Short mmCIF file of C-alpha atoms in Angstrom, two decimals:
data_model
loop_
_atom_site.label_atom_id
_atom_site.label_comp_id
_atom_site.label_asym_id
_atom_site.label_seq_id
_atom_site.Cartn_x
_atom_site.Cartn_y
_atom_site.Cartn_z
CA MET A 1 -98.76 -85.73 -114.52
CA THR A 2 -100.12 -87.88 -117.34
CA THR A 3 -103.53 -87.20 -118.82
CA ALA A 4 -105.80 -89.68 -120.50
CA THR A 5 -109.28 -89.77 -121.92
CA PRO A 6 -111.65 -91.64 -119.58
CA THR A 7 -112.78 -95.05 -120.75
CA VAL A 8 -115.25 -97.64 -119.62
CA GLY A 9 -114.37 -98.96 -116.19
CA ALA A 10 -112.83 -95.78 -114.85
CA GLY A 11 -115.91 -93.59 -115.07
CA PRO A 12 -116.46 -90.77 -117.53
CA ARG A 13 -115.82 -87.98 -115.03
CA MET A 14 -112.14 -88.54 -114.21
CA PRO A 15 -109.84 -86.47 -116.44
CA ASN A 16 -106.17 -85.80 -115.75
CA LEU A 17 -105.33 -89.22 -114.37
CA SER A 18 -101.87 -89.68 -112.93
CA GLU A 19 -99.61 -92.55 -113.87
CA GLY A 20 -100.55 -94.31 -110.67
CA ASP A 21 -104.26 -93.89 -111.44
CA LEU A 22 -103.73 -95.26 -114.95
CA ALA A 23 -102.05 -98.34 -113.47
CA ARG A 24 -104.91 -98.79 -110.98
CA ARG A 25 -107.46 -98.47 -113.76
CA ALA A 26 -105.68 -101.13 -115.81
CA ASN A 27 -105.57 -103.50 -112.82
CA LEU A 28 -109.24 -102.84 -112.09
CA ARG A 29 -110.16 -103.65 -115.68
CA ARG A 30 -108.18 -106.92 -115.61
CA MET A 31 -109.82 -108.04 -112.37
CA ARG A 32 -113.26 -107.17 -113.74
CA TRP A 33 -112.62 -109.28 -116.83
CA LEU A 34 -111.38 -112.15 -114.67
CA ALA A 35 -114.45 -112.08 -112.39
CA THR A 36 -116.79 -111.75 -115.38
CA GLY A 37 -114.90 -114.50 -117.19
CA LEU A 38 -115.52 -116.89 -114.29
CA LEU A 39 -119.24 -116.07 -114.44
CA VAL A 40 -119.31 -116.74 -118.19
CA LEU A 41 -117.36 -119.97 -117.70
CA ALA A 42 -119.84 -121.12 -115.05
CA ALA A 43 -122.71 -120.30 -117.43
CA ILE A 44 -121.12 -122.26 -120.30
CA VAL A 45 -120.51 -125.26 -118.07
CA PHE A 46 -124.10 -125.06 -116.81
CA VAL A 47 -125.47 -125.09 -120.37
CA LEU A 48 -123.21 -127.93 -121.50
CA THR A 49 -124.02 -130.15 -118.51
CA HIS A 50 -127.73 -129.37 -118.28
CA GLY A 51 -129.86 -132.51 -118.15
CA HIS A 52 -126.94 -134.88 -117.60
CA GLY A 53 -126.79 -137.22 -114.66
CA GLY A 54 -124.02 -138.89 -112.75
CA PHE A 55 -120.77 -136.99 -112.49
CA TRP A 56 -121.99 -134.24 -114.84
CA GLY A 57 -124.96 -133.71 -112.60
CA TYR A 58 -122.61 -132.68 -109.82
CA VAL A 59 -120.76 -130.36 -112.23
CA ASN A 60 -124.05 -128.84 -113.34
CA ALA A 61 -125.15 -128.16 -109.76
CA ALA A 62 -121.80 -126.60 -108.92
CA SER A 63 -121.88 -124.36 -112.00
CA GLU A 64 -125.44 -123.29 -111.26
CA ALA A 65 -124.55 -122.29 -107.70
CA ALA A 66 -121.38 -120.58 -108.96
CA MET A 67 -123.52 -118.40 -111.27
CA VAL A 68 -125.81 -117.51 -108.40
CA GLY A 69 -122.88 -116.56 -106.17
CA ALA A 70 -121.17 -114.60 -108.95
CA VAL A 71 -124.30 -112.62 -109.85
CA ALA A 72 -125.13 -111.94 -106.19
CA ASP A 73 -121.66 -110.63 -105.42
CA TRP A 74 -121.58 -108.65 -108.69
CA PHE A 75 -124.80 -106.99 -107.60
CA ALA A 76 -123.39 -106.26 -104.12
CA VAL A 77 -120.14 -104.75 -105.41
CA THR A 78 -121.82 -102.76 -108.16
CA ALA A 79 -124.49 -101.42 -105.79
CA LEU A 80 -121.77 -99.61 -103.84
CA PHE A 81 -120.88 -97.37 -106.78
CA ARG A 82 -123.89 -97.26 -109.14
CA HIS A 83 -127.33 -98.70 -109.93
CA PRO A 84 -126.87 -102.23 -111.31
CA LEU A 85 -127.81 -102.26 -115.02
CA GLY A 86 -128.99 -98.67 -114.56
CA LEU A 87 -132.09 -99.81 -112.64
CA PRO A 88 -133.00 -97.59 -109.63
CA VAL A 89 -133.10 -100.48 -107.20
CA PRO A 90 -133.51 -99.27 -103.58
CA HIS A 91 -130.34 -99.11 -101.48
CA THR A 92 -128.01 -99.13 -104.47
CA ALA A 93 -125.52 -96.45 -105.69
CA ILE A 94 -124.68 -96.04 -102.00
CA ILE A 95 -121.52 -93.94 -102.40
CA PRO A 96 -122.96 -91.37 -104.87
CA ARG A 97 -126.07 -90.93 -102.73
CA ARG A 98 -124.40 -90.83 -99.32
CA LYS A 99 -120.97 -89.45 -100.13
CA ASP A 100 -121.43 -86.42 -97.84
CA MET A 101 -122.27 -88.61 -94.86
CA LEU A 102 -119.36 -90.91 -95.66
CA ALA A 103 -117.06 -87.88 -95.91
CA ARG A 104 -118.09 -86.64 -92.48
CA SER A 105 -117.68 -90.11 -91.01
CA LEU A 106 -114.19 -90.34 -92.53
CA GLU A 107 -113.39 -86.90 -91.16
CA GLU A 108 -114.47 -87.93 -87.65
CA PHE A 109 -112.53 -91.18 -87.93
CA VAL A 110 -109.28 -89.40 -88.91
CA ALA A 111 -109.74 -86.72 -86.24
CA GLY A 112 -110.56 -89.23 -83.51
CA ASN A 113 -107.91 -91.83 -84.28
CA PHE A 114 -105.00 -90.09 -86.02
CA LEU A 115 -104.97 -86.35 -85.26
CA THR A 116 -104.93 -86.68 -81.49
CA GLU A 117 -102.45 -85.04 -79.14
CA GLN A 118 -101.13 -88.35 -77.83
CA THR A 119 -100.73 -89.88 -81.29
CA ILE A 120 -98.97 -86.84 -82.72
CA ARG A 121 -96.69 -86.50 -79.70
CA GLU A 122 -95.67 -90.17 -79.83
CA ARG A 123 -95.13 -90.05 -83.59
CA TYR A 124 -93.03 -86.90 -83.30
CA LEU A 125 -90.83 -88.41 -80.61
CA ASP A 126 -90.45 -91.67 -82.54
CA ALA A 127 -89.32 -89.73 -85.60
CA GLN A 128 -86.31 -88.25 -83.69
CA VAL A 129 -86.75 -84.95 -85.47
CA THR A 130 -84.11 -83.13 -83.42
CA ARG A 131 -81.40 -85.71 -84.05
CA ARG A 132 -82.14 -85.93 -87.76
CA LEU A 133 -82.27 -82.15 -88.12
CA GLY A 134 -79.03 -81.86 -86.17
CA GLU A 135 -77.29 -84.39 -88.43
CA TRP A 136 -78.47 -82.42 -91.45
CA LEU A 137 -77.30 -79.09 -90.05
CA SER A 138 -73.94 -80.57 -89.01
CA ASP A 139 -73.01 -80.75 -92.68
CA PRO A 140 -71.34 -77.42 -93.58
CA VAL A 141 -72.93 -77.50 -97.03
CA ASN A 142 -76.41 -77.69 -95.54
CA ALA A 143 -75.72 -74.99 -92.96
CA GLU A 144 -74.44 -72.65 -95.67
CA ARG A 145 -77.44 -73.50 -97.82
CA VAL A 146 -79.84 -72.49 -95.02
CA ILE A 147 -78.07 -69.13 -94.63
CA GLN A 148 -77.94 -68.69 -98.40
CA GLU A 149 -81.70 -69.24 -98.71
CA ALA A 150 -82.61 -67.22 -95.62
CA SER A 151 -80.39 -64.19 -96.31
CA PRO A 152 -82.46 -62.76 -99.21
CA LEU A 153 -85.65 -63.21 -97.20
CA ALA A 154 -84.11 -61.51 -94.17
CA ALA A 155 -82.82 -58.69 -96.38
CA GLN A 156 -86.29 -58.17 -97.87
CA ALA A 157 -87.81 -58.09 -94.40
CA LEU A 158 -85.22 -55.53 -93.24
CA GLU A 159 -85.89 -53.38 -96.29
CA ARG A 160 -89.54 -53.17 -95.33
CA VAL A 161 -88.83 -52.16 -91.73
CA GLY A 162 -88.18 -48.44 -91.50
CA GLY A 163 -89.33 -45.07 -92.75
CA PRO A 164 -92.63 -43.47 -91.72
CA ASP A 165 -94.17 -46.77 -90.63
CA LEU A 166 -91.39 -47.47 -88.13
CA GLN A 167 -91.44 -43.89 -86.85
CA GLU A 168 -95.20 -44.13 -86.39
CA PHE A 169 -94.74 -47.40 -84.48
CA ILE A 170 -92.13 -45.82 -82.22
CA GLU A 171 -94.17 -42.68 -81.52
CA GLN A 172 -97.61 -44.24 -81.17
CA THR A 173 -96.88 -47.70 -79.77
CA LEU A 174 -93.36 -48.14 -78.39
CA LEU A 175 -92.83 -44.85 -76.52
CA PRO A 176 -96.34 -44.78 -74.96
CA ARG A 177 -95.81 -48.34 -73.82
CA VAL A 178 -92.44 -47.48 -72.27
CA ARG A 179 -94.02 -44.44 -70.63
CA LYS A 180 -96.68 -46.59 -68.92
CA GLU A 181 -94.30 -49.26 -67.66
CA PRO A 182 -92.25 -48.52 -64.48
CA LEU A 183 -88.70 -48.54 -65.77
CA SER A 184 -86.76 -48.12 -62.52
CA PRO A 185 -87.38 -51.62 -61.01
CA LEU A 186 -86.63 -53.28 -64.32
CA ALA A 187 -83.43 -51.30 -64.87
CA GLY A 188 -82.44 -51.87 -61.25
CA HIS A 189 -82.88 -55.63 -61.54
CA LEU A 190 -80.87 -55.65 -64.78
CA LEU A 191 -78.09 -53.60 -63.15
CA GLU A 192 -78.10 -55.96 -60.17
CA GLN A 193 -77.52 -58.94 -62.44
CA VAL A 194 -74.75 -57.08 -64.27
CA VAL A 195 -72.97 -56.32 -60.99
CA GLN A 196 -73.37 -59.88 -59.71
CA ASP A 197 -71.99 -61.33 -62.94
CA LYS A 198 -69.22 -58.66 -63.05
CA ALA A 199 -70.20 -58.01 -66.64
CA HIS A 200 -69.35 -54.32 -66.22
CA HIS A 201 -65.68 -54.99 -65.46
CA GLY A 202 -64.81 -55.09 -69.13
CA LEU A 203 -66.28 -51.62 -69.58
CA MET A 204 -64.36 -50.41 -66.53
CA ASP A 205 -61.13 -51.82 -67.98
CA ILE A 206 -61.68 -49.87 -71.18
CA ALA A 207 -62.59 -46.67 -69.34
CA PHE A 208 -59.55 -46.66 -67.01
CA ARG A 209 -57.19 -47.69 -69.80
CA GLU A 210 -58.41 -44.86 -71.98
CA LEU A 211 -58.22 -42.43 -69.04
CA HIS A 212 -54.58 -43.34 -68.37
CA THR A 213 -53.72 -43.11 -72.06
CA TRP A 214 -55.36 -39.73 -72.43
CA LEU A 215 -53.66 -38.32 -69.34
CA ALA A 216 -50.28 -39.60 -70.56
CA VAL A 217 -50.50 -38.13 -74.08
CA HIS A 218 -52.15 -34.79 -73.15
CA PRO A 219 -49.94 -33.36 -70.40
CA GLU A 220 -50.37 -29.74 -71.46
CA ASP A 221 -54.16 -29.98 -71.46
CA VAL A 222 -54.15 -31.53 -68.01
CA ARG A 223 -51.69 -28.94 -66.67
CA ARG A 224 -53.79 -26.13 -68.09
CA ILE A 225 -56.92 -27.50 -66.43
CA ILE A 226 -55.19 -27.86 -63.04
CA ALA A 227 -53.44 -24.46 -63.27
CA ALA A 228 -56.77 -22.75 -63.86
CA ARG A 229 -57.71 -23.62 -60.27
CA ALA A 230 -54.54 -22.10 -58.77
CA PRO A 231 -54.93 -18.99 -56.52
CA SER A 232 -54.24 -15.67 -58.22
CA TRP A 233 -51.80 -14.61 -55.51
CA SER A 234 -49.50 -17.67 -55.80
CA PRO A 235 -46.21 -17.25 -57.77
CA THR A 236 -45.95 -18.84 -61.21
CA TRP A 237 -42.97 -20.99 -60.30
CA LEU A 238 -44.90 -22.44 -57.38
CA ASP A 239 -47.89 -23.13 -59.59
CA ASP A 240 -45.64 -24.99 -62.04
CA VAL A 241 -44.16 -27.15 -59.27
CA VAL A 242 -47.56 -27.96 -57.75
CA VAL A 243 -49.22 -28.58 -61.11
CA GLY A 244 -46.36 -30.85 -62.21
CA ARG A 245 -46.59 -32.86 -59.01
CA ILE A 246 -50.35 -33.19 -59.27
CA TYR A 247 -50.09 -34.31 -62.92
CA THR A 248 -47.46 -36.92 -62.05
CA GLU A 249 -49.57 -38.33 -59.21
CA LEU A 250 -52.70 -38.28 -61.40
CA VAL A 251 -51.02 -40.29 -64.16
CA ALA A 252 -49.61 -42.74 -61.59
CA TRP A 253 -53.03 -43.09 -59.97
CA ALA A 254 -54.70 -43.77 -63.35
CA ARG A 255 -52.02 -46.38 -64.12
CA GLU A 256 -52.60 -48.15 -60.79
CA VAL A 257 -56.36 -48.24 -61.27
CA ASP A 258 -55.89 -49.59 -64.79
CA ARG A 259 -53.51 -52.38 -63.77
CA ASP A 260 -54.90 -53.39 -60.37
CA LYS A 261 -58.18 -55.26 -60.85
CA GLU A 262 -58.82 -55.10 -57.10
CA HIS A 263 -58.07 -51.41 -56.71
CA ARG A 264 -60.17 -49.65 -54.09
CA VAL A 265 -61.56 -47.31 -56.76
CA ARG A 266 -62.89 -50.29 -58.70
CA LEU A 267 -64.29 -51.83 -55.51
CA ALA A 268 -65.92 -48.51 -54.63
CA LEU A 269 -67.57 -48.39 -58.07
CA ASP A 270 -68.83 -51.96 -57.60
CA SER A 271 -70.30 -50.98 -54.24
CA TYR A 272 -71.87 -47.84 -55.68
CA LEU A 273 -73.48 -49.74 -58.55
CA ALA A 274 -74.79 -52.41 -56.16
CA ASP A 275 -76.33 -49.73 -53.93
CA LEU A 276 -77.79 -47.97 -56.95
CA SER A 277 -79.38 -51.17 -58.28
CA ARG A 278 -80.96 -51.83 -54.90
CA ASP A 279 -82.24 -48.27 -54.55
CA MET A 280 -83.71 -48.33 -58.08
CA GLN A 281 -85.80 -51.31 -57.05
CA HIS A 282 -86.79 -50.41 -53.49
CA ASP A 283 -86.04 -46.78 -52.62
CA PRO A 284 -89.06 -44.51 -53.38
CA ASP A 285 -86.94 -41.40 -53.94
CA THR A 286 -84.58 -43.13 -56.37
CA ILE A 287 -87.51 -44.74 -58.20
CA ALA A 288 -89.23 -41.37 -58.53
CA THR A 289 -86.03 -39.73 -59.77
CA THR A 290 -85.48 -42.47 -62.35
CA GLU A 291 -89.05 -42.21 -63.60
CA GLN A 292 -88.74 -38.44 -63.88
CA LEU A 293 -85.58 -38.86 -65.91
CA LYS A 294 -87.41 -41.34 -68.13
CA GLU A 295 -90.24 -38.85 -68.68
CA ARG A 296 -87.80 -36.08 -69.57
CA LEU A 297 -86.07 -38.30 -72.11
CA LEU A 298 -89.35 -39.46 -73.66
CA ASP A 299 -90.62 -35.91 -73.90
CA HIS A 300 -87.63 -34.82 -75.92
CA PRO A 301 -88.68 -34.33 -79.58
CA GLN A 302 -85.56 -36.04 -80.91
CA VAL A 303 -86.12 -39.40 -79.20
CA ALA A 304 -88.08 -41.03 -82.02
CA PRO A 305 -85.87 -39.61 -84.84
CA SER A 306 -82.77 -40.70 -82.93
CA LEU A 307 -84.03 -44.24 -82.50
CA LEU A 308 -84.96 -44.30 -86.18
CA ALA A 309 -81.51 -43.05 -87.16
CA VAL A 310 -79.86 -45.74 -85.04
CA TRP A 311 -82.03 -48.40 -86.67
CA ASP A 312 -81.23 -47.08 -90.16
CA ALA A 313 -77.52 -47.27 -89.41
CA VAL A 314 -77.83 -50.80 -88.08
CA LYS A 315 -79.98 -51.80 -91.06
CA VAL A 316 -77.39 -50.57 -93.55
CA VAL A 317 -74.70 -52.67 -91.89
CA LEU A 318 -76.94 -55.74 -91.73
CA LEU A 319 -77.96 -55.43 -95.38
CA GLU A 320 -74.34 -55.14 -96.46
CA GLN A 321 -73.39 -58.20 -94.45
CA LEU A 322 -76.38 -60.24 -95.65
CA GLY A 323 -75.52 -59.43 -99.24
CA ASP A 324 -71.92 -60.58 -98.91
CA PRO A 325 -71.64 -64.39 -99.20
CA GLN A 326 -68.13 -64.25 -97.71
CA GLY A 327 -69.02 -61.64 -95.09
CA VAL A 328 -68.45 -62.03 -91.37
CA LEU A 329 -72.16 -62.20 -90.51
CA ARG A 330 -73.12 -64.97 -92.93
CA THR A 331 -69.97 -66.95 -92.18
CA ARG A 332 -70.60 -66.67 -88.45
CA LEU A 333 -74.26 -67.61 -88.79
CA ALA A 334 -73.38 -70.69 -90.86
CA GLN A 335 -70.82 -71.74 -88.25
CA GLU A 336 -73.32 -71.21 -85.44
CA LEU A 337 -75.89 -73.34 -87.26
CA GLN A 338 -73.32 -76.07 -87.77
CA ASP A 339 -72.36 -75.96 -84.08
CA LEU A 340 -76.03 -76.10 -83.12
CA GLY A 341 -76.43 -79.17 -85.32
CA HIS A 342 -73.57 -80.91 -83.52
CA ARG A 343 -75.14 -80.08 -80.16
CA MET A 344 -78.54 -81.36 -81.29
CA VAL A 345 -76.88 -84.71 -82.01
CA SER A 346 -74.44 -85.05 -79.13
CA ASP A 347 -75.97 -83.07 -76.24
CA ASP A 348 -78.07 -85.53 -74.23
CA ILE A 349 -79.65 -82.66 -72.27
CA LEU A 350 -80.48 -80.30 -75.13
CA ARG A 351 -81.80 -82.95 -77.54
CA PRO A 352 -84.56 -84.37 -75.27
CA ARG A 353 -85.54 -80.84 -74.32
CA LEU A 354 -85.93 -79.80 -77.97
CA ASP A 355 -87.81 -83.02 -78.71
CA ALA A 356 -90.21 -82.31 -75.85
CA TRP A 357 -90.76 -78.73 -77.01
CA GLY A 358 -91.37 -79.84 -80.57
CA ALA A 359 -93.78 -82.59 -79.51
CA ASP A 360 -95.68 -80.15 -77.29
CA ALA A 361 -95.89 -77.62 -80.12
CA ALA A 362 -97.16 -80.25 -82.56
CA ALA A 363 -99.73 -81.46 -80.01
CA VAL A 364 -100.96 -77.90 -79.39
CA LEU A 365 -101.29 -77.27 -83.13
CA VAL A 366 -103.28 -80.47 -83.56
CA SER A 367 -105.55 -79.73 -80.61
CA ARG A 368 -106.31 -76.24 -81.91
CA TYR A 369 -106.33 -76.74 -85.65
CA GLY A 370 -106.78 -80.50 -86.14
CA SER A 371 -110.52 -80.17 -86.70
CA GLU A 372 -109.90 -77.52 -89.34
CA LEU A 373 -107.41 -79.80 -91.08
CA THR A 374 -109.78 -82.73 -91.21
CA THR A 375 -112.56 -80.57 -92.68
CA VAL A 376 -110.50 -80.63 -95.87
CA ILE A 377 -111.70 -84.22 -96.31
CA SER A 378 -115.40 -83.45 -96.11
CA HIS A 379 -115.16 -80.17 -98.03
CA THR A 380 -113.24 -81.82 -100.87
CA ILE A 381 -115.57 -84.81 -101.19
CA GLU A 382 -118.66 -82.59 -100.92
CA ARG A 383 -117.45 -80.64 -103.96
CA TRP A 384 -117.20 -83.83 -105.99
CA ASP A 385 -120.06 -84.96 -108.17
CA GLY A 386 -121.64 -88.15 -106.82
CA ARG A 387 -120.54 -90.20 -109.83
CA ASP A 388 -117.08 -88.67 -109.72
CA ALA A 389 -116.71 -89.58 -106.02
CA ALA A 390 -117.79 -93.15 -106.75
CA ASP A 391 -115.31 -93.41 -109.63
CA ARG A 392 -112.44 -92.07 -107.57
CA ILE A 393 -113.10 -94.43 -104.69
CA GLU A 394 -113.66 -97.40 -107.00
CA LEU A 395 -110.36 -96.68 -108.72
CA HIS A 396 -108.54 -97.24 -105.43
CA VAL A 397 -110.53 -100.11 -103.88
CA GLY A 398 -112.34 -101.63 -106.88
CA ARG A 399 -109.59 -104.12 -107.73
CA ASP A 400 -109.76 -105.68 -104.26
CA LEU A 401 -113.56 -105.71 -104.39
CA GLN A 402 -113.42 -107.82 -107.55
CA PHE A 403 -112.00 -110.61 -105.39
CA ILE A 404 -115.39 -110.68 -103.67
CA ARG A 405 -116.94 -111.59 -107.02
CA ILE A 406 -114.24 -114.20 -107.66
CA ASN A 407 -114.58 -115.69 -104.20
CA GLY A 408 -118.38 -115.63 -104.51
CA THR A 409 -118.15 -117.62 -107.73
CA VAL A 410 -115.79 -120.21 -106.26
CA VAL A 411 -117.49 -120.48 -102.88
CA GLY A 412 -120.95 -120.58 -104.51
CA GLY A 413 -119.85 -123.44 -106.73
CA LEU A 414 -118.43 -125.39 -103.78
CA VAL A 415 -121.55 -124.82 -101.69
CA GLY A 416 -123.76 -125.87 -104.63
CA LEU A 417 -121.70 -129.04 -105.06
CA LEU A 418 -121.99 -129.76 -101.34
CA ILE A 419 -125.77 -129.26 -101.32
CA HIS A 420 -126.22 -131.43 -104.39
CA THR A 421 -124.09 -134.18 -102.85
CA VAL A 422 -126.07 -134.10 -99.62
CA SER A 423 -129.36 -134.19 -101.56
CA GLN A 424 -128.18 -137.25 -103.49
CA LEU A 425 -127.16 -139.01 -100.29
CA LEU A 426 -130.52 -138.29 -98.72
#
C-alpha cells in the first residue's frame, strides 16, 4: 500500500492512497486540465474575434456558446461533489449532503439486484465450483497440503476436548438424553439392518475361528471342564474315554462351524438375531427388558469415567497419527481426498448433486444474511465525512465526468455556430 500526501484535486481528506488511487487521481487531474484548457481556449478565441464580422463572426459566436456550455457543465459536475467556488448555492454539494440517503439507495440496489437467491444460485452453478474444486484436490500435492494445514487445527481441537468439561457433558447432557430416548426400537432397527446386510458374518467368522483354535490348543483345560461334570460313581477309565470322545467331537464340531458358512449353527444365529431385532422393535416385554438393562447400565457409577477413558485412549492415538506426516491416518486421509477429487470431476451423478447442494446453501445464506451483508455499504459510507465521501466517489468517477465538461464545450460551440448561422440566414 502506497501512501501520499493529499493534493489539490484529490481532496484533503484522503490519506493512505493505494497505487490504483494514485493513478486515478493523476488521470482525474489530467482530464480536469483538459476540460479547463478547452474553456480557456474558447475564452481566448472569443476575445480575439470579438467585434469582427464575416467568418470571424461565426467563430466568435461558436466560442461564446462553447464558454457557456463549458461553464454550465462545470457547474453541474462540480455541484455533485462541492459548492461551486465555495458559494452555498441551493442544490449543490449533493453527495456530501445526501451521502446517507445515497448509501441506503445503493444498499437496496445491491440487495435487490445482486444478492438474490436466484442470482447467487445461477452464478454458483455457472462457476462449476465442484468440478474446479475436484480438479484441485485431484493433485496429490494439494490433497497433502489440505491435510497438512488441517492436521494442526484438528489436533488443537482434540486437545481441548476432554477432562472435566467432557465428563460434565457426558453426565449432565449425554447420559440424561440417552435415558429419555427409547433405545430398544433404535437398537432393534440397527440390528435388523445388520442382519439383512449380513454385516455380522465377519464377527461370527472371527468368533468361531477363535473358538476352534482355543479348543485345539487347550485340550487339558477342556477335558478338565468336561470331567468336572462326570458322576462321582463312574470309574476313572470310563470318564477318560467319554471325556476324550466328547473333546474330539467338540473340536470337530467347532471346525465344521468355522469352515461351513452355511452351517445350521450359523443359520440358527441369523434366525435368532432376526427374531431379536423384531422383538426389540415390537414386543412390549423385550422392549421393557431392554430399557431396564439400559437404566441399569446408566445408573452404574463407572459409565461416565469409562466413556471418558475410552475417549482419552482414542484421542492419544489420533494425536499421534495427526502429528506424524508419514503416518497411516494422514496418508489415508490425503488419498481419500484425492479420490474424492477424482469423483467430483468424473462422477456425473455426484457432481450435479454437490453443485445443487452448494447452490442451495449459498442461496439460503444470502436469503438469511444478505441484508446484513449489504448494511456494510451504508454503515461504511455513514462513517465517512461528507467531504471525504465526495472525494472518494469523485476519485473513481470524476475522470469520466470531465468528459461531460469537454462534450459541453464542443456541443455548445456547435450549437452556438448553428444558431448564429440560422440568425444570419434569417
